[in-house]
Short mmCIF file of N, CA and C in Angstrom, two decimals:
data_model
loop_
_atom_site.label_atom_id
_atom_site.label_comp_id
_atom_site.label_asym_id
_atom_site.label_seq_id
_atom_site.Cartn_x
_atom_site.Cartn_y
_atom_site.Cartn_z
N UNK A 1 -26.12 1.48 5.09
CA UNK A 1 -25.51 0.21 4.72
C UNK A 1 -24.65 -0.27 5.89
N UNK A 2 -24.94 -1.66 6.62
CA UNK A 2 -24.22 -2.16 7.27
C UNK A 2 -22.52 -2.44 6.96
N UNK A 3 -21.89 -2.13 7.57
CA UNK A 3 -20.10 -2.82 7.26
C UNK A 3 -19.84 -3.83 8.33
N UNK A 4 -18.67 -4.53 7.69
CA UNK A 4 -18.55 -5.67 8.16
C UNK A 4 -18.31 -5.21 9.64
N UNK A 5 -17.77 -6.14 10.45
CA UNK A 5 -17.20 -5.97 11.67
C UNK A 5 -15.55 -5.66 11.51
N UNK A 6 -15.34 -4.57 12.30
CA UNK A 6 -13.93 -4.13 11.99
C UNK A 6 -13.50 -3.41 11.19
N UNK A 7 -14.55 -3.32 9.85
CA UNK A 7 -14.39 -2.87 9.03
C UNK A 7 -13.93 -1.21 8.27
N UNK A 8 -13.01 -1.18 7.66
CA UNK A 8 -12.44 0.49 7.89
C UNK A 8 -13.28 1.48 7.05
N UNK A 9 -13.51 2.59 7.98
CA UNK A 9 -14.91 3.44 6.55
C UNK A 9 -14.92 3.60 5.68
N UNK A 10 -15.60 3.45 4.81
CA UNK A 10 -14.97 3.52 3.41
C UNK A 10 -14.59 5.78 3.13
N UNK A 11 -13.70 5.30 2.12
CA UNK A 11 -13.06 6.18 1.79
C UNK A 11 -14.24 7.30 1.13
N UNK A 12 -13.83 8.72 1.03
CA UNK A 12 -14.26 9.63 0.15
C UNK A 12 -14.15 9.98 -0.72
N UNK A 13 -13.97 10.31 -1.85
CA UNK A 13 -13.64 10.18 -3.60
C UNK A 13 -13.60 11.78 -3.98
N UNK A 14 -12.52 12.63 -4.02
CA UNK A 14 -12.57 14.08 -4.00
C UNK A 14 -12.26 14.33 -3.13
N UNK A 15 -11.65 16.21 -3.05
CA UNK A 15 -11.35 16.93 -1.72
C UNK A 15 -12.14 17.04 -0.79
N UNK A 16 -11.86 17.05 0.84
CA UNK A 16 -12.56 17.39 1.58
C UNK A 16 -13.36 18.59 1.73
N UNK A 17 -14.63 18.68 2.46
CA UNK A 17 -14.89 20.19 2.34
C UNK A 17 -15.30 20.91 3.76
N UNK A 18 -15.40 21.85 4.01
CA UNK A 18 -15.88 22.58 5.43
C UNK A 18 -15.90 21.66 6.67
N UNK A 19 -16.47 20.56 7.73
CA UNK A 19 -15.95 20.05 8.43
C UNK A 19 -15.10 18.95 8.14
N UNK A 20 -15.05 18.81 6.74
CA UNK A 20 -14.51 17.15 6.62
C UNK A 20 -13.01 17.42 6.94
N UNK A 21 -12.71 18.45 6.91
CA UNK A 21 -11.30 19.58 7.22
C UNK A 21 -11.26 18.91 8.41
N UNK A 22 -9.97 17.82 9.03
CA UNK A 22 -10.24 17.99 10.26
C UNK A 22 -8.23 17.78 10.04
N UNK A 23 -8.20 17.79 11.69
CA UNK A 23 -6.17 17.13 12.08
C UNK A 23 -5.35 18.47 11.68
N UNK A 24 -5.87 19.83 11.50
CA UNK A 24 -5.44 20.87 11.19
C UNK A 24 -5.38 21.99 11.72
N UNK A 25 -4.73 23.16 12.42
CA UNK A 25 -4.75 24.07 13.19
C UNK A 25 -4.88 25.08 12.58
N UNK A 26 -4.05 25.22 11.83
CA UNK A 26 -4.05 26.54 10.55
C UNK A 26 -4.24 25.87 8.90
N UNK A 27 -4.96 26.72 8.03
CA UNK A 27 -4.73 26.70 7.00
C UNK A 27 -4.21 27.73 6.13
N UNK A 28 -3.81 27.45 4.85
CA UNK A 28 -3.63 28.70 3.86
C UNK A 28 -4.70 28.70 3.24
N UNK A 29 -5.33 30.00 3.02
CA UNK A 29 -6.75 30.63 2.65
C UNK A 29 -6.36 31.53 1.41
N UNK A 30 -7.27 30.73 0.58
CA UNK A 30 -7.31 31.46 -0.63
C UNK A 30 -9.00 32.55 -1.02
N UNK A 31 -9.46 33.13 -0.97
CA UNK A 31 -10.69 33.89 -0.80
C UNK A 31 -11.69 33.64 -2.29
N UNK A 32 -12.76 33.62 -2.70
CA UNK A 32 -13.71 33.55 -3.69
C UNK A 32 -13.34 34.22 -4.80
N UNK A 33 -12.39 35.53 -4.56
CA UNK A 33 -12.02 36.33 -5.80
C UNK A 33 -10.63 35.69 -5.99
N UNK A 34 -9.99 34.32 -5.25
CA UNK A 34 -8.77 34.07 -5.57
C UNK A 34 -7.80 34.93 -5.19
N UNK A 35 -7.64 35.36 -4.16
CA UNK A 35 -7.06 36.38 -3.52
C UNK A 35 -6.22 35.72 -2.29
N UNK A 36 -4.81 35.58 -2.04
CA UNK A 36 -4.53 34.50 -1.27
C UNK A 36 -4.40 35.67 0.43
N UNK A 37 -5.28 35.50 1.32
CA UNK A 37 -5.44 35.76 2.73
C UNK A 37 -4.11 35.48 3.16
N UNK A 38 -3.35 34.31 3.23
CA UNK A 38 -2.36 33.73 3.60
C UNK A 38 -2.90 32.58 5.20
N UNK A 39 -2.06 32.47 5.98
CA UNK A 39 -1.57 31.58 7.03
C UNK A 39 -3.07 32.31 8.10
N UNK A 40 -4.34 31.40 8.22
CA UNK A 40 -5.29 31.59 8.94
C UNK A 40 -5.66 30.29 9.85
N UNK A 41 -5.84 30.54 10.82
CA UNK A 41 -6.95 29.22 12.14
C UNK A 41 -7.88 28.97 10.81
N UNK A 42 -8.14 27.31 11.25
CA UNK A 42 -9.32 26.95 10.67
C UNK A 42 -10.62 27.24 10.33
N UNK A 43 -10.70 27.49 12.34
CA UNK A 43 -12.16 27.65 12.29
C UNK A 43 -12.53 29.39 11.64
N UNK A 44 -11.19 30.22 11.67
CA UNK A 44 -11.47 31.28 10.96
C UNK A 44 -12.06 31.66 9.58
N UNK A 45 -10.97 30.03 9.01
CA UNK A 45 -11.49 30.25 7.31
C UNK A 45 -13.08 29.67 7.46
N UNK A 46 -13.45 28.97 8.37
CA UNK A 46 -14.63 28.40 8.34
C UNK A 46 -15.48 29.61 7.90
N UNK A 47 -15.74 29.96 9.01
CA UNK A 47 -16.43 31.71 9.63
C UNK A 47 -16.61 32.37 7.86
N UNK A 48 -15.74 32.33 7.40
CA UNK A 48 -15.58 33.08 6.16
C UNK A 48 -15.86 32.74 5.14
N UNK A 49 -16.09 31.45 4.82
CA UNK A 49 -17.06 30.53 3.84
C UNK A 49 -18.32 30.62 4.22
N UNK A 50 -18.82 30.88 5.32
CA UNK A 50 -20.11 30.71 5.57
C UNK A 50 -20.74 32.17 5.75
N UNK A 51 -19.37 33.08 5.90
CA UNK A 51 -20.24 34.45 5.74
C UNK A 51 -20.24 34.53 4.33
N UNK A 52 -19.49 34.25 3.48
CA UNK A 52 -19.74 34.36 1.85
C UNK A 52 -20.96 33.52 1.36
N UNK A 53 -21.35 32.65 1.71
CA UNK A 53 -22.23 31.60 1.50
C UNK A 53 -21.74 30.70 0.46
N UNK A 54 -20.30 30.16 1.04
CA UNK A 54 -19.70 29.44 0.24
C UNK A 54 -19.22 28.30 0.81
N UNK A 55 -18.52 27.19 0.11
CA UNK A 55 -17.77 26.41 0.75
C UNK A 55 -16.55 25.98 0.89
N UNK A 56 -15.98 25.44 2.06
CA UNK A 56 -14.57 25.81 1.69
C UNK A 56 -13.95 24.56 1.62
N UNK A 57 -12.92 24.74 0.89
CA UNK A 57 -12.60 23.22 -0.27
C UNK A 57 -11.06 23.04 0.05
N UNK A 58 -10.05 21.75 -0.01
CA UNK A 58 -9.24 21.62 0.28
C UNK A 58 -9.16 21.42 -0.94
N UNK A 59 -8.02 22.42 -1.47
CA UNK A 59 -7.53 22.30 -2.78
C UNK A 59 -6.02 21.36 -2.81
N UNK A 60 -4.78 21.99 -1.65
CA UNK A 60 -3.70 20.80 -1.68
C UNK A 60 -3.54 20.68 -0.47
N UNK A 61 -4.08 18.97 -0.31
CA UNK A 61 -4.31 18.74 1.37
C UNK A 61 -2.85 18.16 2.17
N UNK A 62 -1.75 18.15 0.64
CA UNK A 62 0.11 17.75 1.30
C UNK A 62 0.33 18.48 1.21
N UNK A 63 0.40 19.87 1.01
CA UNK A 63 1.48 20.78 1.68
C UNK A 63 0.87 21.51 2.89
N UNK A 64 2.13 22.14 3.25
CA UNK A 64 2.24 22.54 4.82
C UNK A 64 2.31 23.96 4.81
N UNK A 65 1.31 24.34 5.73
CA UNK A 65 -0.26 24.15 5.81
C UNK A 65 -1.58 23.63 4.68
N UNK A 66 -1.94 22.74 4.95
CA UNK A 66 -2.73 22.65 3.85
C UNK A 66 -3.58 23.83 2.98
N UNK A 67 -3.59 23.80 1.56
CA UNK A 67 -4.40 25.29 1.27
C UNK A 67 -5.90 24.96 1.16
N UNK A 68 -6.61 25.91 1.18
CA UNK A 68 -8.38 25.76 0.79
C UNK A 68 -8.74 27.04 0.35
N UNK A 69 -9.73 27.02 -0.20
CA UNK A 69 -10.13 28.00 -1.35
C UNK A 69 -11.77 28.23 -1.08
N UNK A 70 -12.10 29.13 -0.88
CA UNK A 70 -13.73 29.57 -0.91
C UNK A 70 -14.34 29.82 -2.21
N UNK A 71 -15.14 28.56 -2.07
CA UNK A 71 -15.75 28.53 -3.47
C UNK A 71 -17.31 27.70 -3.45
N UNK A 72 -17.90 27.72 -4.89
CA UNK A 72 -19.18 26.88 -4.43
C UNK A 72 -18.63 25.41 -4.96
N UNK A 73 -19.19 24.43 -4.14
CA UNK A 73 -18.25 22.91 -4.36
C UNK A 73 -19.39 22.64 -5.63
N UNK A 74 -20.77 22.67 -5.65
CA UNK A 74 -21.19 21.75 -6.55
C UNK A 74 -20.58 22.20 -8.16
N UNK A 75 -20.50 23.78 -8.27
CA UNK A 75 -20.01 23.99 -9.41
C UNK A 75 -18.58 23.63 -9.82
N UNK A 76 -17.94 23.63 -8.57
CA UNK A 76 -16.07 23.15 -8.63
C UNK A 76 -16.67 21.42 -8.93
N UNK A 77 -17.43 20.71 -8.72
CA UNK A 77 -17.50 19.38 -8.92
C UNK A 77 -17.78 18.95 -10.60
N UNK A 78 -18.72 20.03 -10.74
CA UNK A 78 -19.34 20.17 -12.42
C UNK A 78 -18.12 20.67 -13.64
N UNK A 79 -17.45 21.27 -13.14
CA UNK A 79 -16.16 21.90 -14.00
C UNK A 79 -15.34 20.56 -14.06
N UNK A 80 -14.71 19.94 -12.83
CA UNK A 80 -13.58 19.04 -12.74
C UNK A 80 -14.27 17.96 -13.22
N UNK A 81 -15.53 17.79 -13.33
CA UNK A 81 -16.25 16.08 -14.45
C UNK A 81 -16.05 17.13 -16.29
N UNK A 82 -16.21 18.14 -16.23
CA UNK A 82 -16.47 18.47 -17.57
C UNK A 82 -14.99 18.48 -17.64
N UNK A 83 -13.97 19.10 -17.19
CA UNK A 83 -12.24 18.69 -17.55
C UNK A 83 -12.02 17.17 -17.83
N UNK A 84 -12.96 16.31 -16.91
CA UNK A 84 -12.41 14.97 -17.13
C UNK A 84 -12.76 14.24 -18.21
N UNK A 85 -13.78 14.61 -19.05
CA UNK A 85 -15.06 14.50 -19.58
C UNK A 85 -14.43 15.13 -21.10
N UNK A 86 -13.38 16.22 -20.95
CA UNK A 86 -13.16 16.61 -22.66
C UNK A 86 -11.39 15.81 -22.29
N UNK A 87 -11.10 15.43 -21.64
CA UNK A 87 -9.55 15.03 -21.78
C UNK A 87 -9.89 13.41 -22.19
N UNK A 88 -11.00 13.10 -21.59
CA UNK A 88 -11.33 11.63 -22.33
C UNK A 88 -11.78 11.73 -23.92
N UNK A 89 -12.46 12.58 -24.21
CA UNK A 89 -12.75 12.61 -25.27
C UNK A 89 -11.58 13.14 -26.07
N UNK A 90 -10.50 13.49 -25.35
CA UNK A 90 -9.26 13.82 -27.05
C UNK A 90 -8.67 13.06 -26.92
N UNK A 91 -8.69 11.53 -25.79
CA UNK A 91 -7.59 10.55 -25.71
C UNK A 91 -7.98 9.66 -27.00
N UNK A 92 -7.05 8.89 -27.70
CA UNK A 92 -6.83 7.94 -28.81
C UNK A 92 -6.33 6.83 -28.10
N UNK A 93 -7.67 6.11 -28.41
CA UNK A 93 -6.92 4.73 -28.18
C UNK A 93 -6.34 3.81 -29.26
N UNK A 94 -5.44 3.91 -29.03
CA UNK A 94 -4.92 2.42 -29.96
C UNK A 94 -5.08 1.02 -30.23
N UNK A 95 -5.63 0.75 -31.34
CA UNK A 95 -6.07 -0.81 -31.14
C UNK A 95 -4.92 -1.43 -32.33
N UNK A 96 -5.25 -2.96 -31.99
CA UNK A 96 -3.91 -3.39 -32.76
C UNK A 96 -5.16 -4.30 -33.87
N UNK A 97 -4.98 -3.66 -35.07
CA UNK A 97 -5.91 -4.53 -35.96
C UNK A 97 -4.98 -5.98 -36.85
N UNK A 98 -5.61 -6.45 -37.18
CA UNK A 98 -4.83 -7.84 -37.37
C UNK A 98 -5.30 -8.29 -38.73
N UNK A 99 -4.16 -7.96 -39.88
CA UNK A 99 -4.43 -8.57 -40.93
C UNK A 99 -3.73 -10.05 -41.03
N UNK A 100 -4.63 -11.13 -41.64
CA UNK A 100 -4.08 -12.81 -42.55
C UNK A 100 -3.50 -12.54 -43.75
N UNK A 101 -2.58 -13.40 -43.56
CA UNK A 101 -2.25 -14.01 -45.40
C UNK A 101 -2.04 -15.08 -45.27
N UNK A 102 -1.71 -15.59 -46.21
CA UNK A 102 -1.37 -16.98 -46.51
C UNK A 102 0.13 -16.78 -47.39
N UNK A 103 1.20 -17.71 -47.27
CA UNK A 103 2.15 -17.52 -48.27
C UNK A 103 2.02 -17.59 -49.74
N UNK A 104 1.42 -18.19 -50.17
CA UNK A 104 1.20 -18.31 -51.44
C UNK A 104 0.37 -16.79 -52.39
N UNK A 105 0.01 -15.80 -51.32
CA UNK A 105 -1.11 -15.05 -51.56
C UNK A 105 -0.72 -14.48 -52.79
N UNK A 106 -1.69 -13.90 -53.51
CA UNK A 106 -1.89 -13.22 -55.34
C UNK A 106 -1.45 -12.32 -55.39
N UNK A 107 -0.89 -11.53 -56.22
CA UNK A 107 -0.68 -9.57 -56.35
C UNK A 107 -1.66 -9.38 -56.13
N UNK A 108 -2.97 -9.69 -56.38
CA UNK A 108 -4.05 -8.64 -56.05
C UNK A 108 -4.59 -8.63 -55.06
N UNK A 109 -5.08 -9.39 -54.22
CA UNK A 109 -4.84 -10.08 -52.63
C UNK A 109 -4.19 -9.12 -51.76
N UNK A 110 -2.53 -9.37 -52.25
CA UNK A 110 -1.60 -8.55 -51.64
C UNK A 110 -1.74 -6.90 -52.03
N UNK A 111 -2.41 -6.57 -52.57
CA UNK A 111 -2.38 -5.04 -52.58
C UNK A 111 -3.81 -4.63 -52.08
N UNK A 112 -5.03 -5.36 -52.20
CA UNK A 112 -6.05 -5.32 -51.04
C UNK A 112 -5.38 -5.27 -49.53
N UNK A 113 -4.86 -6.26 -49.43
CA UNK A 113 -4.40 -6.43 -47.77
C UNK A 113 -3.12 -4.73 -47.39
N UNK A 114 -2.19 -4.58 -48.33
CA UNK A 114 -1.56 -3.37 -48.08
C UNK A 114 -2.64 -2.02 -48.33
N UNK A 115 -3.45 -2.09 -48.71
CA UNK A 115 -4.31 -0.75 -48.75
C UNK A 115 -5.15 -0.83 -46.94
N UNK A 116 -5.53 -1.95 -46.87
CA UNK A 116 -6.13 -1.68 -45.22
C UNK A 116 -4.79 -1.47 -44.72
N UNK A 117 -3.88 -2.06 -44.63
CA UNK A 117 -2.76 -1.89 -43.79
C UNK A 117 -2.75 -0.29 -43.72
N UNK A 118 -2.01 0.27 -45.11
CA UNK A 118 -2.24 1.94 -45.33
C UNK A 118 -3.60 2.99 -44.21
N UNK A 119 -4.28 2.16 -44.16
CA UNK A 119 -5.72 3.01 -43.79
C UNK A 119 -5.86 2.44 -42.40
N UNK A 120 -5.40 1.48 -41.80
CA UNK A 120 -5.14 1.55 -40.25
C UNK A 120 -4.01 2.24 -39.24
N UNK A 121 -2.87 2.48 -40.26
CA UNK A 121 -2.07 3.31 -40.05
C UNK A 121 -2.65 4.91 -40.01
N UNK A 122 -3.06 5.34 -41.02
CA UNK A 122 -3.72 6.52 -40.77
C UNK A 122 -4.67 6.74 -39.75
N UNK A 123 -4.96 5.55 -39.43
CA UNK A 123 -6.53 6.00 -38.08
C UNK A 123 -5.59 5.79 -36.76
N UNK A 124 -4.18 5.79 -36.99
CA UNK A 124 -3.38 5.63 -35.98
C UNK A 124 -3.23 4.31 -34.84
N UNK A 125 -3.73 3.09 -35.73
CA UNK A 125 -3.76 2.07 -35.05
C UNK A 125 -2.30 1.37 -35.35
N UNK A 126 -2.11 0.46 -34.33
CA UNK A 126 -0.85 -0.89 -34.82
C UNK A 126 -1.76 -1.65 -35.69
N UNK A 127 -0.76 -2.86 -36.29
CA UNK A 127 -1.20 -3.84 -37.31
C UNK A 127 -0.18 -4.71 -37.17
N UNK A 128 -1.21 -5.97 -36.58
CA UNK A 128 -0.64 -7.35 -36.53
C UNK A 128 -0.40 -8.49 -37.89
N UNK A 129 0.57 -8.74 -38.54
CA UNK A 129 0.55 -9.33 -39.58
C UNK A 129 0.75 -10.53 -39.54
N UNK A 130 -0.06 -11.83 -39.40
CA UNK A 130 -0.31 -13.06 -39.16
C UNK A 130 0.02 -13.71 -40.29
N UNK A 131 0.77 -14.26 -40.50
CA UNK A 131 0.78 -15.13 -41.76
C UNK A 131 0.90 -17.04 -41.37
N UNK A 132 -0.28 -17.34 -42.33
CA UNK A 132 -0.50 -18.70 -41.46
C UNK A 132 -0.33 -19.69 -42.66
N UNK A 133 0.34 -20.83 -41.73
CA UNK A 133 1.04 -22.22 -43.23
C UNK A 133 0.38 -23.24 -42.38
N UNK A 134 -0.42 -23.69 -43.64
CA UNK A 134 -1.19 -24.99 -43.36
C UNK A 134 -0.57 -26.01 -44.33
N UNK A 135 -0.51 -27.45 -43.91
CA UNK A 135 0.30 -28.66 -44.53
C UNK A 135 1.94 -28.46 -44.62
N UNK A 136 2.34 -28.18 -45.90
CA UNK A 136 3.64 -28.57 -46.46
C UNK A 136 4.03 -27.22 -46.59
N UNK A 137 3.49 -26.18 -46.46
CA UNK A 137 4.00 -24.87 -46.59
C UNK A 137 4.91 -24.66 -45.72
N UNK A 138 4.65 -25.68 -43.86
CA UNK A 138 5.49 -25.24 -42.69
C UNK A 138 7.03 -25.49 -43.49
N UNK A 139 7.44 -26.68 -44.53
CA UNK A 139 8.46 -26.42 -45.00
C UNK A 139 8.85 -25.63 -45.61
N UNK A 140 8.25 -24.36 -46.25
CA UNK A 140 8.77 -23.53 -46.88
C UNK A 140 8.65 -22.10 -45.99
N UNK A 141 9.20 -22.05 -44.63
CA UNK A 141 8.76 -20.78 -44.33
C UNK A 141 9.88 -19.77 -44.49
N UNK A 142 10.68 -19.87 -45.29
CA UNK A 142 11.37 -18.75 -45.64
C UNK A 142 10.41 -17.89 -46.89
N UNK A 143 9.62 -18.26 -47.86
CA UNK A 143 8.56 -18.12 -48.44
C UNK A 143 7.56 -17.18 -47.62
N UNK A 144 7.39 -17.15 -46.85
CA UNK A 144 6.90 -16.52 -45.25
C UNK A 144 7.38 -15.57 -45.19
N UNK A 145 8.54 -15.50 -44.71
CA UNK A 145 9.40 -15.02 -44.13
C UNK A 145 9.85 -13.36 -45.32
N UNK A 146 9.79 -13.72 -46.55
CA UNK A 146 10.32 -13.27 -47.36
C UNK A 146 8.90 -12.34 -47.80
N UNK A 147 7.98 -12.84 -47.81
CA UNK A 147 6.36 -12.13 -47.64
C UNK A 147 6.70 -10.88 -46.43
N UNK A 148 6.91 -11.08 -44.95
CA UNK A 148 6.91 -10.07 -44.17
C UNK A 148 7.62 -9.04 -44.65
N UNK A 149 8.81 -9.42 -44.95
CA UNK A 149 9.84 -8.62 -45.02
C UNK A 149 9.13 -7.63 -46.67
N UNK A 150 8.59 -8.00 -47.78
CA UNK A 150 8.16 -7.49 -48.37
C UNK A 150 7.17 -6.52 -47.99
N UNK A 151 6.01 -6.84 -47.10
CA UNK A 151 4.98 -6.18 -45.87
C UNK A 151 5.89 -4.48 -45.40
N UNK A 152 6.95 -5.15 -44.22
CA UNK A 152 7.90 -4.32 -44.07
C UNK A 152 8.46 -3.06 -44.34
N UNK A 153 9.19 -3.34 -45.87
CA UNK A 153 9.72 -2.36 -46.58
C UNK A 153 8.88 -1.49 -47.46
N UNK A 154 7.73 -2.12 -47.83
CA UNK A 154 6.81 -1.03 -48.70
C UNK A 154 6.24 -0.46 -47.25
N UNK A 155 6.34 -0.69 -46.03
CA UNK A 155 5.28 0.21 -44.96
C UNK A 155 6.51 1.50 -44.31
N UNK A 156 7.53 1.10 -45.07
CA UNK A 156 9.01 1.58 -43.88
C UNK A 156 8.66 3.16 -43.48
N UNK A 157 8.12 3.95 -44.87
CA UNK A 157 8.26 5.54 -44.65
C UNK A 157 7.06 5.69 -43.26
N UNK A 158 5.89 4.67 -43.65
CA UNK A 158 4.60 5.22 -42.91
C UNK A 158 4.68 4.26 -41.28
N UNK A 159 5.69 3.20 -41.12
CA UNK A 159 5.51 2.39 -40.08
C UNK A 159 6.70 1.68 -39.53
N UNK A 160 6.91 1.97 -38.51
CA UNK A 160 8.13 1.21 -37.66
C UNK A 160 7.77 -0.52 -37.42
N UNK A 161 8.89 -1.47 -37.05
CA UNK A 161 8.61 -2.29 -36.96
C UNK A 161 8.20 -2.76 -35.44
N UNK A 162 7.55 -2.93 -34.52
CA UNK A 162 7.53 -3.40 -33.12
C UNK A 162 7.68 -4.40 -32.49
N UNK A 163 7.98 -5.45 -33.49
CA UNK A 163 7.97 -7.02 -33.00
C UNK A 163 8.42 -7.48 -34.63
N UNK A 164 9.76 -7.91 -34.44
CA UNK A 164 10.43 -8.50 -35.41
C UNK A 164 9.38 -9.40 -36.22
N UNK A 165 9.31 -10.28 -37.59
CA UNK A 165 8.55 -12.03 -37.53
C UNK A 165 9.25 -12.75 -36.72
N UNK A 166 8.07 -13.63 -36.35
CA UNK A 166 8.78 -14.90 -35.55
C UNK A 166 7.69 -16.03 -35.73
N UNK A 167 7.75 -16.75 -35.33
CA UNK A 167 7.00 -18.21 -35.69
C UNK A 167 6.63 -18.66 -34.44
N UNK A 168 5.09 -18.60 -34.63
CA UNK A 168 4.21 -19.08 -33.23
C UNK A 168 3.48 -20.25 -33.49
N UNK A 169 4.09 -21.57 -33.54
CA UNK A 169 3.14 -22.59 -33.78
C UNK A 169 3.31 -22.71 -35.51
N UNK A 170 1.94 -22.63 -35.91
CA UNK A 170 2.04 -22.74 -37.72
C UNK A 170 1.63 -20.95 -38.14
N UNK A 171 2.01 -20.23 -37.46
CA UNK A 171 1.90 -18.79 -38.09
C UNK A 171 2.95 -18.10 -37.88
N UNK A 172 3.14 -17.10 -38.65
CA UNK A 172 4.00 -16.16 -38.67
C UNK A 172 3.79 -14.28 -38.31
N UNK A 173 4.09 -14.39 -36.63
CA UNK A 173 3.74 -12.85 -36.60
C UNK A 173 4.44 -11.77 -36.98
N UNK A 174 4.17 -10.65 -37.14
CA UNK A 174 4.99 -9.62 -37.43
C UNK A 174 4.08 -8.40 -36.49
N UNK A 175 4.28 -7.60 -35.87
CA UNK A 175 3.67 -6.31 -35.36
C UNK A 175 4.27 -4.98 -35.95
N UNK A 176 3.66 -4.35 -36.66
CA UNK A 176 3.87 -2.91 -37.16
C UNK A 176 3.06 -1.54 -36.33
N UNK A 177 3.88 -0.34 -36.34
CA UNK A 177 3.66 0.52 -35.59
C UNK A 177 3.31 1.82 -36.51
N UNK A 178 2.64 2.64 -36.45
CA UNK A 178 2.25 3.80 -37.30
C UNK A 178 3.39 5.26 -36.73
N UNK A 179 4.48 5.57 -37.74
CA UNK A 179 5.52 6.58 -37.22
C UNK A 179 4.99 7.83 -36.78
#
């Protein structure tokens, strides 16, 4: 692939390995059985990866002397994707699900809408509580107002609050957090 003119090489993605080792006189040598050699010439540890039939890997390339380790790289490459590979898979992401009401809404309405609330909390998500006034309701938004705060206090044991209500236009947000 051509690069531009001037252009700086592109970078390498991972530790260096056997010549990519360069700007270094000595290293610290760690051996295949993990056995630390200590304070060796480069080209020594070289010599010694290649009599093992191994390769030798810059494990921490900021400290002084840098260390490297004799090992086989494709399997050190296959381990550090499978580490990366189960730490993604136990991460939780959080999504913020977003329930409507309306002020006027029914008891039964309102205890549909608090049962998802209940069951997004458990899947460990936030929950955005939108409450939206269309016409003559914008005059009654303490009516609103008095809805969140009901939202609120039945969620208090299972959910913190993260964003007070406030009034965006003709809705009313509220953000809840799972404790």
């Amino acid at each position: 692939m051509r690069r531009p003119f001037r252009a700086p090489p592109p970078t390498k993605e991972g530790p260096r390995v056997n010549r990519e080792i360069r700007g270094v006189r000595e290293v610290q040598l760690i051996d295949d059985a993990g056995q630390n050699i200590g304070v060796v010439p480069i080209q020594e540890a070289l010599d010694a990866a290649a009599e093992a039939g191994l390769d030798l890997v810059e494990i921490a390339p900021n400290s002084e002397p840098p260390v490297v380790k004799i090992l086989d790289f494709g399997r050190f490459k296959y381990q550090t994707q499978k580490k990366a590979a189960e730490t993604r898979k136990k991460q939780k992401v959080v999504e913020v699900k977003e329930i409507k009401m309306r002020p006027a809404i029914d008891d039964h309405d309102y205890d549909v809408k608090m049962k998802a609330i209940r069951r997004f909390f458990e899947e460990g998500d936030k929950v955005k509580v939108t409450l939206r006034f269309r016409g003559r309701e914008m005059a009654h938004q303490h009516l609103g107002m008095k809805l969140l705060e009901r939202v609120r206090d039945e969620t208090a044991e299972i959910a913190k609050v993260e964003a007070e209500p406030r009034l965006e236009g003709r809705q009313m947000v509220m953000v809840l957090a799972p404790r």
